[in-house]
Short mmCIF file of C-alpha atoms in Angstrom, two decimals:
data_model
loop_
_atom_site.label_atom_id
_atom_site.label_comp_id
_atom_site.label_asym_id
_atom_site.label_seq_id
_atom_site.Cartn_x
_atom_site.Cartn_y
_atom_site.Cartn_z
CA MET Y 1240 10.32 1.57 -54.82
CA LYS Y 1241 12.46 4.22 -53.15
CA TYR Y 1242 9.47 5.70 -51.34
CA THR Y 1243 8.22 2.24 -50.35
CA SER Y 1244 11.57 1.45 -48.74
CA LEU Y 1245 11.55 4.73 -46.83
CA PHE Y 1246 8.02 4.02 -45.62
CA ILE Y 1247 8.97 0.56 -44.37
CA LEU Y 1248 12.07 1.98 -42.64
CA SER Y 1249 9.94 4.63 -40.93
CA LEU Y 1250 7.53 1.98 -39.66
CA ALA Y 1251 10.43 -0.08 -38.28
CA LEU Y 1252 11.87 2.91 -36.42
CA PHE Y 1253 8.44 3.76 -35.02
CA ALA Y 1254 7.93 0.17 -33.83
CA CYS Y 1255 11.30 0.20 -32.06
CA GLN Y 1256 10.52 3.47 -30.29
CA GLU Y 1257 7.07 2.51 -29.03
CA PRO Y 1258 8.14 -0.15 -26.48
CA LYS Y 1259 10.74 2.28 -25.14
CA LYS Y 1260 8.08 4.95 -24.62
CA ALA Y 1261 5.79 2.44 -22.89
CA LYS Y 1262 8.64 1.38 -20.60
CA GLN Y 1263 9.38 4.99 -19.71
CA LYS Y 1264 5.74 5.57 -18.73
CA GLN Y 1265 5.90 2.66 -16.27
CA GLU Y 1266 8.96 3.93 -14.41
CA ILE Y 1267 8.23 5.31 -10.95
CA ASP Y 1268 10.41 7.86 -9.20
CA PRO Y 1269 12.45 5.96 -6.56
CA LYS Y 1270 11.60 8.72 -4.08
CA ILE Y 1271 7.95 7.62 -4.08
CA LEU Y 1272 8.40 3.91 -4.81
CA ILE Y 1273 7.29 1.26 -2.31
CA THR Y 1274 9.55 -1.80 -2.30
CA CYS Y 1275 10.35 -4.53 0.21
CA ASP Y 1276 13.30 -2.44 1.40
CA ALA Y 1277 11.79 1.01 1.74
CA ILE Y 1278 8.91 3.38 1.28
CA GLY Y 1279 10.41 6.12 -0.80
CA GLU Y 1280 13.60 7.29 0.89
CA ILE Y 1281 12.81 5.68 4.24
CA GLY Y 1282 14.07 2.14 4.64
CA LEU Y 1283 13.68 -0.76 7.01
CA LYS Y 1284 17.23 -0.35 8.31
CA GLU Y 1285 16.72 3.17 9.63
CA THR Y 1286 17.41 4.27 13.17
CA HIS Y 1287 15.90 7.33 14.76
CA GLN Y 1288 19.26 9.04 14.46
CA THR Y 1289 19.58 8.37 10.73
CA LEU Y 1290 16.15 9.92 10.17
CA VAL Y 1291 17.18 13.06 12.05
CA ASP Y 1292 20.55 13.22 10.29
CA ARG Y 1293 19.06 12.84 6.82
CA PHE Y 1294 15.85 14.85 7.06
CA GLY Y 1295 16.44 17.23 9.97
CA LYS Y 1296 15.09 17.29 13.50
CA ASN Y 1297 12.09 19.43 12.51
CA ALA Y 1298 10.98 16.86 9.93
CA VAL Y 1299 10.69 14.04 12.51
CA THR Y 1300 7.92 14.01 15.12
CA GLU Y 1301 7.28 11.46 17.88
CA HIS Y 1302 4.06 9.61 18.68
CA GLU Y 1303 2.77 6.76 20.81
CA ASN Y 1304 0.29 4.14 19.63
CA THR Y 1305 -1.59 2.12 22.24
CA VAL Y 1306 -1.38 -1.04 20.10
CA TYR Y 1307 1.91 -0.82 18.21
CA GLY Y 1308 4.00 1.35 20.50
CA HIS Y 1309 6.31 4.25 19.73
CA TYR Y 1310 6.65 5.59 16.19
CA SER Y 1311 8.30 8.48 14.41
CA THR Y 1312 6.58 10.41 11.64
CA VAL Y 1313 8.64 11.93 8.85
CA PHE Y 1314 7.12 14.86 6.89
CA GLU Y 1315 4.00 14.93 9.06
CA GLY Y 1316 0.99 16.54 7.38
CA ASP Y 1317 2.56 16.23 3.92
CA ASP Y 1318 1.63 13.93 1.04
CA LYS Y 1319 5.06 12.34 1.61
CA GLN Y 1320 4.32 11.48 5.25
CA VAL Y 1321 5.75 8.16 6.44
CA ASN Y 1322 5.40 6.49 9.86
CA VAL Y 1323 8.27 4.40 11.24
CA TYR Y 1324 7.31 2.04 14.09
CA TRP Y 1325 10.05 0.87 16.44
CA LYS Y 1326 10.62 -2.41 18.25
CA GLU Y 1327 12.14 -0.58 21.21
CA THR Y 1328 9.78 0.85 23.83
CA SER Y 1329 12.09 3.73 24.72
CA ALA Y 1330 15.01 5.68 23.23
CA PRO Y 1331 17.36 5.06 21.59
CA PHE Y 1332 15.21 3.71 18.76
CA LYS Y 1333 17.37 1.54 16.52
CA THR Y 1334 15.21 -1.28 15.17
CA VAL Y 1335 12.31 -0.84 12.75
CA LYS Y 1336 9.18 -2.89 13.42
CA PHE Y 1337 7.47 -1.75 10.22
CA VAL Y 1338 7.12 1.30 7.97
CA GLU Y 1339 3.68 2.61 7.03
CA VAL Y 1340 1.86 5.16 4.88
CA ASN Y 1341 -1.76 5.88 5.74
CA THR Y 1342 -2.60 9.43 4.68
CA ALA Y 1343 -5.13 10.35 2.01
CA GLY Y 1344 -3.39 11.59 -1.10
CA SER Y 1345 -0.13 9.83 -0.25
CA VAL Y 1346 2.24 9.90 -3.23
CA TYR Y 1347 3.82 6.50 -2.56
CA MET Y 1348 3.07 3.43 -4.69
CA THR Y 1349 4.46 0.04 -5.63
CA LYS Y 1350 5.70 -0.75 -9.14
CA ASP Y 1351 2.21 -2.17 -9.76
CA SER Y 1352 0.67 1.20 -8.75
CA VAL Y 1353 -0.74 -0.13 -5.46
CA ARG Y 1354 -1.27 2.95 -3.29
CA VAL Y 1355 -3.37 4.26 -0.41
CA GLY Y 1356 -6.88 5.21 -1.51
CA LEU Y 1357 -7.45 2.43 -4.04
CA THR Y 1358 -10.94 0.97 -3.99
CA MET Y 1359 -11.15 -2.71 -3.26
CA ARG Y 1360 -12.14 -3.41 -6.86
CA GLN Y 1361 -9.06 -1.55 -8.11
CA LEU Y 1362 -6.84 -3.47 -5.69
CA VAL Y 1363 -8.27 -6.82 -6.80
CA LYS Y 1364 -7.68 -5.86 -10.43
CA LEU Y 1365 -4.02 -5.00 -9.71
CA ASN Y 1366 -3.79 -8.32 -7.86
CA GLY Y 1367 -4.55 -10.17 -11.07
CA PHE Y 1368 -8.21 -10.53 -10.02
CA MET Y 1369 -7.24 -12.77 -7.12
CA PRO Y 1370 -9.21 -12.06 -3.91
CA VAL Y 1371 -7.81 -10.19 -0.92
CA THR Y 1372 -8.31 -11.73 2.52
CA PHE Y 1373 -8.60 -9.36 5.49
CA LYS Y 1374 -9.95 -9.22 9.02
CA ASN Y 1375 -13.63 -8.43 9.23
CA ILE Y 1376 -14.26 -4.70 9.63
CA TRP Y 1377 -16.49 -5.45 12.63
CA GLN Y 1378 -13.78 -7.26 14.59
CA PRO Y 1379 -12.75 -5.53 17.84
CA SER Y 1380 -9.00 -5.45 17.08
CA GLU Y 1381 -7.01 -4.88 13.89
CA ALA Y 1382 -10.21 -4.66 11.87
CA GLY Y 1383 -9.47 -4.59 8.17
CA ILE Y 1384 -5.85 -5.77 8.36
CA ILE Y 1385 -4.86 -7.66 5.24
CA LYS Y 1386 -3.90 -11.29 5.81
CA SER Y 1387 -3.21 -12.46 2.26
CA PHE Y 1388 -3.26 -11.53 -1.42
CA ASN Y 1389 -3.75 -15.24 -2.14
CA GLY Y 1390 -0.93 -15.72 -4.58
CA GLY Y 1391 -1.94 -12.76 -6.74
CA THR Y 1392 0.25 -10.22 -8.50
CA VAL Y 1393 0.67 -8.03 -5.43
CA GLU Y 1394 1.93 -10.93 -3.33
CA THR Y 1395 4.26 -12.08 -6.11
CA ASN Y 1396 5.83 -8.66 -6.68
CA SER Y 1397 5.65 -7.29 -3.12
CA PRO Y 1398 5.66 -10.25 -0.70
CA CYS Y 1399 6.46 -7.99 2.26
CA LEU Y 1400 3.41 -5.80 1.77
CA THR Y 1401 0.31 -5.68 3.91
CA GLY Y 1402 -2.08 -2.95 5.00
CA PHE Y 1403 -5.65 -2.19 6.02
CA MET Y 1404 -8.98 -2.13 4.23
CA GLU Y 1405 -11.47 0.45 5.46
CA GLN Y 1406 -15.20 0.85 4.99
CA VAL Y 1407 -16.06 3.98 3.01
CA LYS Y 1408 -19.77 3.54 2.41
CA ILE Y 1409 -22.43 0.98 3.19
CA ASN Y 1410 -25.47 0.74 0.96
CA VAL Y 1411 -28.77 -0.98 1.72
CA VAL Y 1412 -28.00 -4.21 3.58
CA HIS Y 1413 -30.53 -6.19 5.60
CA LYS Y 1414 -29.75 -6.38 9.32
CA ASP Y 1415 -29.81 -10.19 9.23
CA GLU Y 1416 -27.10 -10.19 6.55
CA ILE Y 1417 -24.96 -7.88 8.66
CA LYS Y 1418 -25.50 -10.06 11.74
CA ALA Y 1419 -24.34 -13.19 9.89
CA PHE Y 1420 -21.41 -11.35 8.35
CA ARG Y 1421 -20.20 -10.06 11.73
CA ASN Y 1422 -19.63 -13.63 12.90
CA LYS Y 1423 -16.83 -14.13 10.37
CA GLU Y 1424 -13.35 -13.30 11.65
CA TRP Y 1425 -11.71 -13.23 8.21
CA VAL Y 1426 -13.43 -12.26 4.97
CA GLU Y 1427 -12.56 -12.14 1.28
CA SER Y 1428 -13.07 -9.33 -1.19
CA SER Y 1429 -15.12 -11.78 -3.27
CA ASP Y 1430 -17.85 -11.95 -0.62
CA PRO Y 1431 -21.15 -10.90 -2.29
CA LEU Y 1432 -21.84 -8.46 0.53
CA PHE Y 1433 -19.01 -6.23 -0.74
CA ASN Y 1434 -21.14 -5.44 -3.76
CA ARG Y 1435 -23.02 -3.20 -1.33
CA ILE Y 1436 -20.18 -2.15 0.98
CA ASP Y 1437 -17.57 0.16 -0.51
CA MET Y 1438 -14.05 -0.46 0.78
CA GLU Y 1439 -10.68 1.16 0.13
CA LEU Y 1440 -7.04 0.56 0.98
CA SER Y 1441 -6.41 2.93 3.89
CA SER Y 1442 -2.80 2.03 4.73
CA ILE Y 1443 0.21 0.18 3.38
CA ARG Y 1444 2.89 -1.43 5.53
CA ILE Y 1445 6.19 -3.14 4.82
CA PHE Y 1446 7.95 -5.40 7.30
CA PRO Y 1447 11.58 -6.51 7.63
CA LYS Y 1448 12.33 -10.04 6.48
CA GLN Y 1449 11.96 -12.55 9.28
#
């Protein structure tokens, strides 16, 4: 009886410890976490000066995008690279338009493990198997930009998040199928043609609340 009681007590202790271990495995370092307030250490309330003050002048480089305007890159060329796009067209830059990560091997992820480089199938799975709607990859502007996660897990947990889907590989597809597909402005990940076109999440963006 004594040994039976000890065995039962051991099982109870083990059961109590297991959920704690599982919880610990799910925790993501805040320095690489994507939330609706920040990507890692870089938030939506930054100014150009706060970036320089916090990370140093050498860590911040300036760029110009023909579509989205001026942006500052922090940790350029690193797996922690982050791009901060500004609403202002010239210095001083004080208002964030959006913050983006778009480099292969980027360390940043949401609490649901959404990160750059996911295949479309992986993204749909993390979205609770709800489809992802994005602009057709053959559209002349903003091709691949995500419009909606259609009420899935990603939208529920990260309502501020958007990004771009990018074609990685196209398998055998008849030219007539491609022609018909090109006529669609917006497409869904559930489209049968994506069984033969490999796509991946090439960038993640967060926007300030409107």
